[in-house]
PDB file of C-alpha atoms (C1' of nucleotides) in Angstrom:
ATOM      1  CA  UNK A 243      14.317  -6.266  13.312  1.00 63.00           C
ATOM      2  CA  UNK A 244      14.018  -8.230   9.945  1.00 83.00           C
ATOM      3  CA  UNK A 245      10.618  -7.915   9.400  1.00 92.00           C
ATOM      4  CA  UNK A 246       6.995  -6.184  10.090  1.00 95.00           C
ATOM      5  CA  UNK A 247       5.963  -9.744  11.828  1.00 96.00           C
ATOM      6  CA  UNK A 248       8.987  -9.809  13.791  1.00 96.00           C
ATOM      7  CA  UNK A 249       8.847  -5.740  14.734  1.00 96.00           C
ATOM      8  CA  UNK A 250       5.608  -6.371  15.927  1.00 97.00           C
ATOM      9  CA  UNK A 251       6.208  -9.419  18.633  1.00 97.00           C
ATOM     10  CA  UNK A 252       9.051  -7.986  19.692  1.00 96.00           C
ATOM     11  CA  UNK A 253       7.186  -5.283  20.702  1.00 97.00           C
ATOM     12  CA  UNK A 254       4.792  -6.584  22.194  1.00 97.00           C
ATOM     13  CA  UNK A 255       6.896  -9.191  24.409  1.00 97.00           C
ATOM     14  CA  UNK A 256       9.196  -6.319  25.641  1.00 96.00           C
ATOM     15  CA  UNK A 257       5.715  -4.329  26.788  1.00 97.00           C
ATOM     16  CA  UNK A 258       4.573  -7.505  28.339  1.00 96.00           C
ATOM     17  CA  UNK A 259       7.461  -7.459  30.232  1.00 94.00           C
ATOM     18  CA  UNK A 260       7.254  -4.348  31.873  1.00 93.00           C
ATOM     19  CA  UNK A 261       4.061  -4.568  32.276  1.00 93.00           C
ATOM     20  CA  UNK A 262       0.222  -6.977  31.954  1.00 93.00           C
ATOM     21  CA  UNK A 263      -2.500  -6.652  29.318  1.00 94.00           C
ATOM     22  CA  UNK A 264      -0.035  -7.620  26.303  1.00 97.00           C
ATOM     23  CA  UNK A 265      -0.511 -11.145  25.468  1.00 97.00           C
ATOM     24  CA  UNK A 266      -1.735 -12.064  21.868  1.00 97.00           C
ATOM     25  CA  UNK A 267      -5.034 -12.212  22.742  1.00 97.00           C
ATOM     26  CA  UNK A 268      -5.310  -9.065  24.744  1.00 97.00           C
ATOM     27  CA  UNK A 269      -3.378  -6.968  21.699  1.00 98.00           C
ATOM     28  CA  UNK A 270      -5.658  -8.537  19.223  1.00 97.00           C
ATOM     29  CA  UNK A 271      -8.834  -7.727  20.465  1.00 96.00           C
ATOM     30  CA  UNK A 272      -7.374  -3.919  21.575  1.00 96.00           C
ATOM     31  CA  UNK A 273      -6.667  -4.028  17.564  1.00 97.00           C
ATOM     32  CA  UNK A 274      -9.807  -5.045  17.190  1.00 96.00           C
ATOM     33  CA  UNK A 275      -8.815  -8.338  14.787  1.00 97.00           C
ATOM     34  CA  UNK A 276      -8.925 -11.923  15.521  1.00 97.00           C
ATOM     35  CA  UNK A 277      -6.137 -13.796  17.847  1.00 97.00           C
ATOM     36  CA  UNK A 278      -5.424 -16.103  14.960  1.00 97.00           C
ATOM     37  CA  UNK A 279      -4.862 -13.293  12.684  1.00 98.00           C
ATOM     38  CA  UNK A 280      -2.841 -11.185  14.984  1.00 98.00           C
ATOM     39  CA  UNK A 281      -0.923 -14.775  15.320  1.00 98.00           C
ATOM     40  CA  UNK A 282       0.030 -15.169  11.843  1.00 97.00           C
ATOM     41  CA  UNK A 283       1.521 -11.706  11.055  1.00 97.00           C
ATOM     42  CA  UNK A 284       3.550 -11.835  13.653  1.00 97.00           C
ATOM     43  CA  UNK A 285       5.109 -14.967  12.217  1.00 96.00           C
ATOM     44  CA  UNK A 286       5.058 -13.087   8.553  1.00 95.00           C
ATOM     45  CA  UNK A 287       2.809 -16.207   8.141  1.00 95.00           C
ATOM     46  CA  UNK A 288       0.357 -13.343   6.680  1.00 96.00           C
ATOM     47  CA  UNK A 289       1.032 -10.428   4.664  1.00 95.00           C
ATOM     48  CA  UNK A 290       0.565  -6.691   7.234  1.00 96.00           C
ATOM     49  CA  UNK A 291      -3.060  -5.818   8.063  1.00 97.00           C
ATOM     50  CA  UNK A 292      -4.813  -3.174   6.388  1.00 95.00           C
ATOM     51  CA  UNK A 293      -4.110   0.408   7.204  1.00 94.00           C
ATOM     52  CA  UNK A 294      -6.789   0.741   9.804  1.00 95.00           C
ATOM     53  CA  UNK A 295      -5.818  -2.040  11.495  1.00 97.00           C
ATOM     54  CA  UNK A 296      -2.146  -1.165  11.541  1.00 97.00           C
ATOM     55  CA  UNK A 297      -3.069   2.073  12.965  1.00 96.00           C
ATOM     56  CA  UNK A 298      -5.121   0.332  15.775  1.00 97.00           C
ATOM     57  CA  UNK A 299      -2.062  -1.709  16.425  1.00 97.00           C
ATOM     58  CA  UNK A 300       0.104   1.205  16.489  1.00 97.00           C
ATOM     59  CA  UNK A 301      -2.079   2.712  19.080  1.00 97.00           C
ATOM     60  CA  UNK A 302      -2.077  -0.804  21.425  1.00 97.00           C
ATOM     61  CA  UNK A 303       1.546  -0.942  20.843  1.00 97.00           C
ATOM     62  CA  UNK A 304       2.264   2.829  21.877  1.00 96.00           C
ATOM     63  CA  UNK A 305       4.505   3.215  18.560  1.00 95.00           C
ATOM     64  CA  UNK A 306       4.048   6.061  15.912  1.00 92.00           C
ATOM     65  CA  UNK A 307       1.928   5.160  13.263  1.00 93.00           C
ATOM     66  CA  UNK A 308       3.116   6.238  10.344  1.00 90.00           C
ATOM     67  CA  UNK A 309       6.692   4.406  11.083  1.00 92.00           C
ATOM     68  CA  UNK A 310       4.615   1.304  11.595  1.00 94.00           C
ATOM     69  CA  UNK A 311       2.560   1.631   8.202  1.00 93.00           C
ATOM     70  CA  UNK A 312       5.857   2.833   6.302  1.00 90.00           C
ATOM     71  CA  UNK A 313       7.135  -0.899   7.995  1.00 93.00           C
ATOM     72  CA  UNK A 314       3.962  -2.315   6.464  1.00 92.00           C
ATOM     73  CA  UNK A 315       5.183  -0.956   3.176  1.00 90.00           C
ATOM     74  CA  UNK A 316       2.003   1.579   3.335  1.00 91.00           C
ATOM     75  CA  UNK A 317       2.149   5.281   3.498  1.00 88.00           C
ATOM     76  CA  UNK A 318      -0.230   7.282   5.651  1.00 83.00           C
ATOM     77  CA  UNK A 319      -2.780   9.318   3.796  1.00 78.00           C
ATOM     78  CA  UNK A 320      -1.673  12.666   6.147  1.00 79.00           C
ATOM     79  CA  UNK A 321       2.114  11.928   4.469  1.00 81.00           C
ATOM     80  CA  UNK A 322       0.515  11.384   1.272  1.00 82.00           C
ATOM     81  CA  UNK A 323      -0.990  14.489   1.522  1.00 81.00           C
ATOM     82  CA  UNK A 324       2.335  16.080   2.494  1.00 79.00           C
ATOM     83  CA  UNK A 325       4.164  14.597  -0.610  1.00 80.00           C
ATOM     84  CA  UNK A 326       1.786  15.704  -2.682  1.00 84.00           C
ATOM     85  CA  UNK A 327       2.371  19.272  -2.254  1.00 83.00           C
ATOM     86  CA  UNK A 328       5.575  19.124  -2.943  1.00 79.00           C
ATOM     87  CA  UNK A 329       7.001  15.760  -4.856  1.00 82.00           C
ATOM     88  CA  UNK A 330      10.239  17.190  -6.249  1.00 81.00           C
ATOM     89  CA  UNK A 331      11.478  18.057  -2.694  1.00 75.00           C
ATOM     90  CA  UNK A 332      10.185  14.543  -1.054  1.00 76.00           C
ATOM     91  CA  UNK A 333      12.111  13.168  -4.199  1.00 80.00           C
ATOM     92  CA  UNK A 334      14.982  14.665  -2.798  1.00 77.00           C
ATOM     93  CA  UNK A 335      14.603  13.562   0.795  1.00 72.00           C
ATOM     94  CA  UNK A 336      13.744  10.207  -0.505  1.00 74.00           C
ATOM     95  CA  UNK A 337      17.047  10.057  -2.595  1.00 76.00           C
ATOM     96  CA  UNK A 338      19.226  11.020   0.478  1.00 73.00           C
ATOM     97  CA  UNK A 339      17.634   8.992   2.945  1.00 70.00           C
ATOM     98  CA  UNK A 340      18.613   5.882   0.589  1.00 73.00           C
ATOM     99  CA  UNK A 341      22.319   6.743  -0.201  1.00 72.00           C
ATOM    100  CA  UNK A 342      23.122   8.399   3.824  1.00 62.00           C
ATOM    101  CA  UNK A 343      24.604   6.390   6.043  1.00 56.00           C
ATOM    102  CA  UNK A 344      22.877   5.385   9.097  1.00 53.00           C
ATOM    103  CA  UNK A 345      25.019   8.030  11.432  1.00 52.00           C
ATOM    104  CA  UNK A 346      24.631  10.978   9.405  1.00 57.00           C
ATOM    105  CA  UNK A 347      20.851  10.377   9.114  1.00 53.00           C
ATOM    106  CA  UNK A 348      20.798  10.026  12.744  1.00 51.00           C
ATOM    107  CA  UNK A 349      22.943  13.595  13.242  1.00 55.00           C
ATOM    108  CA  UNK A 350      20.595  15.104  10.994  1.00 55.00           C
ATOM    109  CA  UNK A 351      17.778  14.081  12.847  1.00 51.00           C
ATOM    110  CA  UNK A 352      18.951  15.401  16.250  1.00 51.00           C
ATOM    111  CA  UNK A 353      19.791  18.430  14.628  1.00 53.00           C
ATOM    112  CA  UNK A 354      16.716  19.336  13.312  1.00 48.00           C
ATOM    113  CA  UNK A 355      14.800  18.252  16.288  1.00 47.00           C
ATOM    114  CA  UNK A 356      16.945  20.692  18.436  1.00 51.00           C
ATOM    115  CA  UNK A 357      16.326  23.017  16.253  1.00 46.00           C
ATOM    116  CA  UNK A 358      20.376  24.212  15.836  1.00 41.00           C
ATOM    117  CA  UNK A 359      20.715  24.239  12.367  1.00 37.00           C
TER     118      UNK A 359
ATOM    119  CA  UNK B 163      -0.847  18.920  -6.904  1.00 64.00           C
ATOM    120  CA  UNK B 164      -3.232  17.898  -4.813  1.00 83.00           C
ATOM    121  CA  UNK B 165      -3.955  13.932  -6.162  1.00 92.00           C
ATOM    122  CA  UNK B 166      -1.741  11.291  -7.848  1.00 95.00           C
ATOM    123  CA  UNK B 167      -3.704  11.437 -11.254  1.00 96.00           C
ATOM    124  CA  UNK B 168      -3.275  15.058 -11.320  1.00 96.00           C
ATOM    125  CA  UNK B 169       0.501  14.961 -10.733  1.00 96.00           C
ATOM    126  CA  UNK B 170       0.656  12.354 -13.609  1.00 97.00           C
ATOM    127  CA  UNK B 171      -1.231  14.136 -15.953  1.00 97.00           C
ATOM    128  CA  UNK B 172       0.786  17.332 -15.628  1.00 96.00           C
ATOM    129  CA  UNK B 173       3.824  15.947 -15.662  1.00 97.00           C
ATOM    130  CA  UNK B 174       2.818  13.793 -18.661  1.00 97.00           C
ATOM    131  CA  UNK B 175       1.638  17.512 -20.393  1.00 97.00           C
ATOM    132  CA  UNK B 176       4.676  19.085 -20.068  1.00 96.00           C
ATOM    133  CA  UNK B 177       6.666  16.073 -21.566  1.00 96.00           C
ATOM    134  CA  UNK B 178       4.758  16.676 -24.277  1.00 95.00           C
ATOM    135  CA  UNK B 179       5.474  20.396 -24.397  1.00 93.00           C
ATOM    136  CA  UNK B 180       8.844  19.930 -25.406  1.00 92.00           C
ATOM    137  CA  UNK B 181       9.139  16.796 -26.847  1.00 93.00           C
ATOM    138  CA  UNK B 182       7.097  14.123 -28.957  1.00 93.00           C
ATOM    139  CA  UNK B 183       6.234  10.565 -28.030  1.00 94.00           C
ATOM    140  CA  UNK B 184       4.123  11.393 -24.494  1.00 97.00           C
ATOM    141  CA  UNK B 185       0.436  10.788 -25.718  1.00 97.00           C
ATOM    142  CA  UNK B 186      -1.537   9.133 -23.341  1.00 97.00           C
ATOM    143  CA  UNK B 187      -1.177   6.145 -25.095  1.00 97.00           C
ATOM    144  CA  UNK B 188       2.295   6.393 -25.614  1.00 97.00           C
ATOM    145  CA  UNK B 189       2.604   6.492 -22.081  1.00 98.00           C
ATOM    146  CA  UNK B 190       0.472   3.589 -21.757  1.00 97.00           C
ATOM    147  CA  UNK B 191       2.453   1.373 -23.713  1.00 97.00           C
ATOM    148  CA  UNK B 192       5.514   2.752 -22.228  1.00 96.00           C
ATOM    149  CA  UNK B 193       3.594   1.518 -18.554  1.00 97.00           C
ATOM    150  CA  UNK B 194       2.487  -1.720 -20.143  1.00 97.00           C
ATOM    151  CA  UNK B 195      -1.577  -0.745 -19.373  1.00 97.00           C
ATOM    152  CA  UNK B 196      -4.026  -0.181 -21.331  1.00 97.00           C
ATOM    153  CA  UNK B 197      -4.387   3.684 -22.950  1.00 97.00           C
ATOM    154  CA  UNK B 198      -8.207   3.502 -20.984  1.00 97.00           C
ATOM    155  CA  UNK B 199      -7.021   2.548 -17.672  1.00 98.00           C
ATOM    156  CA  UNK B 200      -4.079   5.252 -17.743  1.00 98.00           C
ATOM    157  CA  UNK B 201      -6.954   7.376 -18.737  1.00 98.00           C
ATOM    158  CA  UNK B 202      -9.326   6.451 -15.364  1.00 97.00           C
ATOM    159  CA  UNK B 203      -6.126   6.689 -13.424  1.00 97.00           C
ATOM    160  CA  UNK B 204      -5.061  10.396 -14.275  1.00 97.00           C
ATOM    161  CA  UNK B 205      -8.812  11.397 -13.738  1.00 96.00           C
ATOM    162  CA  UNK B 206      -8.369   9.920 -10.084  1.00 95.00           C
ATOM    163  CA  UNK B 207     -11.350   7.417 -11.438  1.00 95.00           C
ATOM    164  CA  UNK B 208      -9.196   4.676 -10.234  1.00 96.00           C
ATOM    165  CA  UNK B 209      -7.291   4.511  -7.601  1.00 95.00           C
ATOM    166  CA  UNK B 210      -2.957   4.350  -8.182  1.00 96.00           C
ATOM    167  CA  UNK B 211      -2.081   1.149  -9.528  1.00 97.00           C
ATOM    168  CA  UNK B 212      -0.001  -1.748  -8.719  1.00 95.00           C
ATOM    169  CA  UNK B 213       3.582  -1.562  -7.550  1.00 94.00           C
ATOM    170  CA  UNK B 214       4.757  -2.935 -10.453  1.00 95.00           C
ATOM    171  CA  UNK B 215       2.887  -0.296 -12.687  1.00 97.00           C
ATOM    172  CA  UNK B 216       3.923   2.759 -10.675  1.00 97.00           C
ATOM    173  CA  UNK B 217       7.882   1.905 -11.003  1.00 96.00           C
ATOM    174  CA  UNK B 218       7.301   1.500 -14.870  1.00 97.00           C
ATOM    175  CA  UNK B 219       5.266   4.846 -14.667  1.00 98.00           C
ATOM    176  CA  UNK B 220       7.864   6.573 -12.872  1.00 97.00           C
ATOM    177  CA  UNK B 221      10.597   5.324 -15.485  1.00 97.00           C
ATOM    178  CA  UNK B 222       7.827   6.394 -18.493  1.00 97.00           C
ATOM    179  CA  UNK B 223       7.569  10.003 -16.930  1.00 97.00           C
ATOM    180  CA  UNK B 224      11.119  10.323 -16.018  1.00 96.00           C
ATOM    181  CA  UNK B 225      10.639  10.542 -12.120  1.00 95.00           C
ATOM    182  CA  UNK B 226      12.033   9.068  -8.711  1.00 93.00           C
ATOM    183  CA  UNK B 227      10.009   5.459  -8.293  1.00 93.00           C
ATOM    184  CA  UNK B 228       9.967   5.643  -4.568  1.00 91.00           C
ATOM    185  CA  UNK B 229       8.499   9.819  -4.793  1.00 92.00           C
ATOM    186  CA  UNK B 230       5.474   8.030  -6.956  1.00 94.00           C
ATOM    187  CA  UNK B 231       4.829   5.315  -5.418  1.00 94.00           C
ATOM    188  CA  UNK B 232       4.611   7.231  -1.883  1.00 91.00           C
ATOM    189  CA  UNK B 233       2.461   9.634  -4.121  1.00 93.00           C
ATOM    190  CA  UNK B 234       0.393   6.519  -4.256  1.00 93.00           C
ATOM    191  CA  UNK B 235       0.466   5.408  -0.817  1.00 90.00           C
ATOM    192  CA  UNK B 236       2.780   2.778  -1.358  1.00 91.00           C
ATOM    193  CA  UNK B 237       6.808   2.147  -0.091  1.00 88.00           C
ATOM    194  CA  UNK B 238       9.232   0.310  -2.667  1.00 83.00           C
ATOM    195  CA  UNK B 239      10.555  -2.454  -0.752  1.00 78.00           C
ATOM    196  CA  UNK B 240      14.404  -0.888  -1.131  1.00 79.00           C
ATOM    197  CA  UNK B 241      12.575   1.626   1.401  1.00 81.00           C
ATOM    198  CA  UNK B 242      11.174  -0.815   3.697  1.00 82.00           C
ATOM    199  CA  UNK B 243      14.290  -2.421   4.424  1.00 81.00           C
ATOM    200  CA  UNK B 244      15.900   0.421   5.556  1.00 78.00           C
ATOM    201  CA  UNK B 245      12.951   1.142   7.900  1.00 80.00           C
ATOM    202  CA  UNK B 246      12.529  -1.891   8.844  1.00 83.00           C
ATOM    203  CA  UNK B 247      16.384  -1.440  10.242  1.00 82.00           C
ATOM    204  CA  UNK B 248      15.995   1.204  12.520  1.00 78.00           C
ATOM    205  CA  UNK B 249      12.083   1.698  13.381  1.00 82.00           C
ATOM    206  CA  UNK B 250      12.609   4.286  16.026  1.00 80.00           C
ATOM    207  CA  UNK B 251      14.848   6.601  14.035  1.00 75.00           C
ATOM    208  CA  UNK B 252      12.194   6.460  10.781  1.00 75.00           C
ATOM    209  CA  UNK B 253       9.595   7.309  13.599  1.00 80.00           C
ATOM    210  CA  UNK B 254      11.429  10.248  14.355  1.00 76.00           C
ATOM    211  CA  UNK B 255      11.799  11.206  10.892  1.00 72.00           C
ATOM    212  CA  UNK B 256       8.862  11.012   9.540  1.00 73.00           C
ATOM    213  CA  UNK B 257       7.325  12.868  12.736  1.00 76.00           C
ATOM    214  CA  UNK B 258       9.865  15.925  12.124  1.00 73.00           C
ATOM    215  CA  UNK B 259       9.243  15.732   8.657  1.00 70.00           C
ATOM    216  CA  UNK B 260       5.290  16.663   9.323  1.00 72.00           C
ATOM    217  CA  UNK B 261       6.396  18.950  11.865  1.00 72.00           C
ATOM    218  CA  UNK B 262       8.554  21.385   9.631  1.00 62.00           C
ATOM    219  CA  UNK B 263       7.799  23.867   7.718  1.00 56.00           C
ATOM    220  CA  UNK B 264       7.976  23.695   4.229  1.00 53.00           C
ATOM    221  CA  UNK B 265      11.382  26.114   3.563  1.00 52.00           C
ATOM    222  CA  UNK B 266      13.203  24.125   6.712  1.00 56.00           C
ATOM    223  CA  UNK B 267      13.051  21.368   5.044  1.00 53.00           C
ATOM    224  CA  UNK B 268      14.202  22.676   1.993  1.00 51.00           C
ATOM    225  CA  UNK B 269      17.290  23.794   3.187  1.00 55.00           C
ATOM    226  CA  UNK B 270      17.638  20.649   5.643  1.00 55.00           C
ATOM    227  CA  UNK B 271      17.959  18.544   2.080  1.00 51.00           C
ATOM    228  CA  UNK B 272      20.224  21.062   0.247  1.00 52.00           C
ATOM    229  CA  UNK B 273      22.873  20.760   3.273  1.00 53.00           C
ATOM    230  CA  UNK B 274      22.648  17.550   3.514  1.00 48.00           C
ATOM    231  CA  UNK B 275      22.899  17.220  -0.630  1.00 47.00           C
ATOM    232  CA  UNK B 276      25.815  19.567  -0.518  1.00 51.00           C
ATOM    233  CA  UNK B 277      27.314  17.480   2.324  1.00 46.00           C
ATOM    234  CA  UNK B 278      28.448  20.672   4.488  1.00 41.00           C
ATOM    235  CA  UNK B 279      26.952  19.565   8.068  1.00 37.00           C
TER     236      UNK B 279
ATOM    237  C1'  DC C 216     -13.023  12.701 -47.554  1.00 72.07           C
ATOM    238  C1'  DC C 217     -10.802   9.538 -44.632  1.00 72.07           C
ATOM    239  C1'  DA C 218      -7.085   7.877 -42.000  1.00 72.07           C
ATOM    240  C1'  DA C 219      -4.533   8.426 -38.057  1.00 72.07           C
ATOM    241  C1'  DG C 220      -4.072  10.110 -33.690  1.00 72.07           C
ATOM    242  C1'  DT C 221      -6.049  11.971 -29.504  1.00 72.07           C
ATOM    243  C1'  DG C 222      -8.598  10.823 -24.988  1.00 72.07           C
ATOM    244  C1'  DT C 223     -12.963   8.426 -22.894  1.00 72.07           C
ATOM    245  C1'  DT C 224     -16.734   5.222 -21.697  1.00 72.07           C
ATOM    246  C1'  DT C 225     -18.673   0.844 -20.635  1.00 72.07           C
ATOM    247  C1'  DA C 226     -18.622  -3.744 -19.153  1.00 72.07           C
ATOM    248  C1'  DG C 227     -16.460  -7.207 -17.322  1.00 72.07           C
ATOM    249  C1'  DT C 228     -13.110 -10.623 -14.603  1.00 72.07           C
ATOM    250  C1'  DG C 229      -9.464 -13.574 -12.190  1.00 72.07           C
ATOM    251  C1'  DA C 230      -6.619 -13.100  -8.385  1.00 72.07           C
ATOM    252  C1'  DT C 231      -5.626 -11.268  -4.214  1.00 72.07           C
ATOM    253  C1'  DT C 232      -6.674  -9.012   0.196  1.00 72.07           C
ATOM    254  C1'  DA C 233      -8.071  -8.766   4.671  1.00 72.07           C
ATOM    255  C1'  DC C 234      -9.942 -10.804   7.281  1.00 72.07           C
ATOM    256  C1'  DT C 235     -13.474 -14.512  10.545  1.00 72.07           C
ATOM    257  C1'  DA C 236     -14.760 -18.756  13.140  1.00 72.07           C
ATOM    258  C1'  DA C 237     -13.823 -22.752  15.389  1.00 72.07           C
ATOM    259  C1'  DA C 238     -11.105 -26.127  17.062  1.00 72.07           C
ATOM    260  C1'  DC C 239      -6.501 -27.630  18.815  1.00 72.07           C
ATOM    261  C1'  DA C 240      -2.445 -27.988  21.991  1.00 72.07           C
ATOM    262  C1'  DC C 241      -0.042 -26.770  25.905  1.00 72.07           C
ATOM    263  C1'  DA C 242       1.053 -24.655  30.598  1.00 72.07           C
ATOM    264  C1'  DT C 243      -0.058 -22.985  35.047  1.00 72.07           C
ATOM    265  C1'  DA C 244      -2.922 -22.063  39.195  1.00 72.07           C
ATOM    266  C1'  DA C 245      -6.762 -23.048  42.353  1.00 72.07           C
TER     267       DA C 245
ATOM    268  C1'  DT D 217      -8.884 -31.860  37.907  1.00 72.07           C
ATOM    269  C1'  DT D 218     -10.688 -28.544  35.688  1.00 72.07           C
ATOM    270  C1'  DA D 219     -10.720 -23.899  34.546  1.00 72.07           C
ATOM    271  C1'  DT D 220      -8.204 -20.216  32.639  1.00 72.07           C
ATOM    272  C1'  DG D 221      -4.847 -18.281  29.933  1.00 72.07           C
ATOM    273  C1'  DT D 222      -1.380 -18.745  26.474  1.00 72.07           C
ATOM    274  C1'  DG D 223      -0.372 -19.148  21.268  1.00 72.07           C
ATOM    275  C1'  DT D 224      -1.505 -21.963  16.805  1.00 72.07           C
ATOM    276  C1'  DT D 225      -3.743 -24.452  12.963  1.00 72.07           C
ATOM    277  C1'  DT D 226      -7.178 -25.158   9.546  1.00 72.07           C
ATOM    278  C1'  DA D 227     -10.704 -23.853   6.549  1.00 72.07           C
ATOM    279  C1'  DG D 228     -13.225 -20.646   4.496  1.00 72.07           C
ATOM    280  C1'  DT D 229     -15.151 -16.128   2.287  1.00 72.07           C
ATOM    281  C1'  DA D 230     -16.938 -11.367   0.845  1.00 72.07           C
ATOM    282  C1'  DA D 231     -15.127  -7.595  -1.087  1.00 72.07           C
ATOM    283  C1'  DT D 232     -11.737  -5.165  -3.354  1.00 72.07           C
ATOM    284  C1'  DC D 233      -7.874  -4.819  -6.560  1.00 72.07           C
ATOM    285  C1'  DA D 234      -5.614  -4.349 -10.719  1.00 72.07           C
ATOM    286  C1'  DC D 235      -6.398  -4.666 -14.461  1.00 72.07           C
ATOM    287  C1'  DT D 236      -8.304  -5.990 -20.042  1.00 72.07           C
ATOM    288  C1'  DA D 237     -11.051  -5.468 -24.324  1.00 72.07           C
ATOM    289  C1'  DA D 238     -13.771  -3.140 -27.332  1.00 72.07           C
ATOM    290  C1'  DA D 239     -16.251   0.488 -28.878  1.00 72.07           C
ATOM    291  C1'  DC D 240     -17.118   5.557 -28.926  1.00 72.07           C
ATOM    292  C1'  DA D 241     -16.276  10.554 -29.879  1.00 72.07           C
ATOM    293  C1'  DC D 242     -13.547  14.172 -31.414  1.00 72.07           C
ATOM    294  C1'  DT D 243      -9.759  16.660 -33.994  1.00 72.07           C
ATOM    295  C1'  DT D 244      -6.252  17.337 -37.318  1.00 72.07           C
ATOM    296  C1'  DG D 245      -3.325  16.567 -41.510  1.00 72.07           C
ATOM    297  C1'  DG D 246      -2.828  14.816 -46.242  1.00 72.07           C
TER     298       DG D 246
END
DNA sequence: CCAAGTGTTTAGTGATTACTAAACACATAA
DNA sequence: TTATGTGTTTAGTAATCACTAAACACTTGG
């Protein structure tokens, strides 16, 4: 997963898959954007949508929005919001996400989401 | 903190508290903008600049690039790349990270800063 | 007084962004 | 064979973005 283009087909051809109502044109038009448009992002011929459109596409796709405007190199005005309040501390969070390795980011993840920590 | 120009202009303040050389149009210089459109952007009478801008901001006010360019709705590229490596696991994150409170998080970043976990 | 330093207002602009519309090419199914 | 569905190419554009330049207003120090 190189890439917001690439992200984005992949996704789409592993839904299509499993199951119908996932071609280009079908996605596009749930997205509410052209066929040709939806075409050239995901070949990275064009640079990621706006963030309303990502958003729609997020939705179509079934993936979480914010990831998928982070990929798009956007952040979400509700994180905004969240950074705002307190910078020094997403500073922080920022700075360890970059030098963790991938394990320990996942371990921390699992722990906070179970809570056991 | 509630806006990007605010959080520029206060930090930018309490530079100058303690030391010299943080007038607005030091800062401006420092930025490589003009002293009037630093001026617009602390008001929040223009929206957060360019990418470019923000990073030389950040260096100017002595504060973590990727924290003020999220603070502008923006991810460095650096950041993208590792998102773009493991989509599902950044979903996760950044869905725990609006989840939890405020002190949880705090002391999910100290642990992880003081590496006992 | 006036010179230097502070921040602000006004007026503008070239480049980029975020798309649309229409036609094209190919495969499959009826 | 022709209709339907797939993705792609080409050509264009209105609006927004990311600024600059110059003048204005105020305060303070020498």
């Amino acid at each position: 997963m190189d890439t917001f283009g690439t992200y984005l087909r992949k996704r789409r051809e592993a839904l299509a898959l499993k199951r119908a109502g996932f071609s280009l044109r079908k996605v596009a038009s749930m997205a509410g954007i052209q066929p040709s448009y939806l075409s050239k992002i995901e070949r990275d011929q064009e640079a990621p949508p706006g963030e309303e459109t990502i958003k729609r596409l997020a939705a179509a796709l079934e993936v979480d929005a914010d990831m998928l405007l982070a990929m798009g190199g956007k952040v979400s005005s509700e994180l905004q919001a969240i950074i705002l309040k307190r910078p020094e501390l997403m500073s922080q969070v920022l700075q360890e996400l970059k030098k963790l390795p991938q394990s320990a980011v996942l371990r921390l993840v699992r722990e906070v989401r179970d809570g056991n920590w």
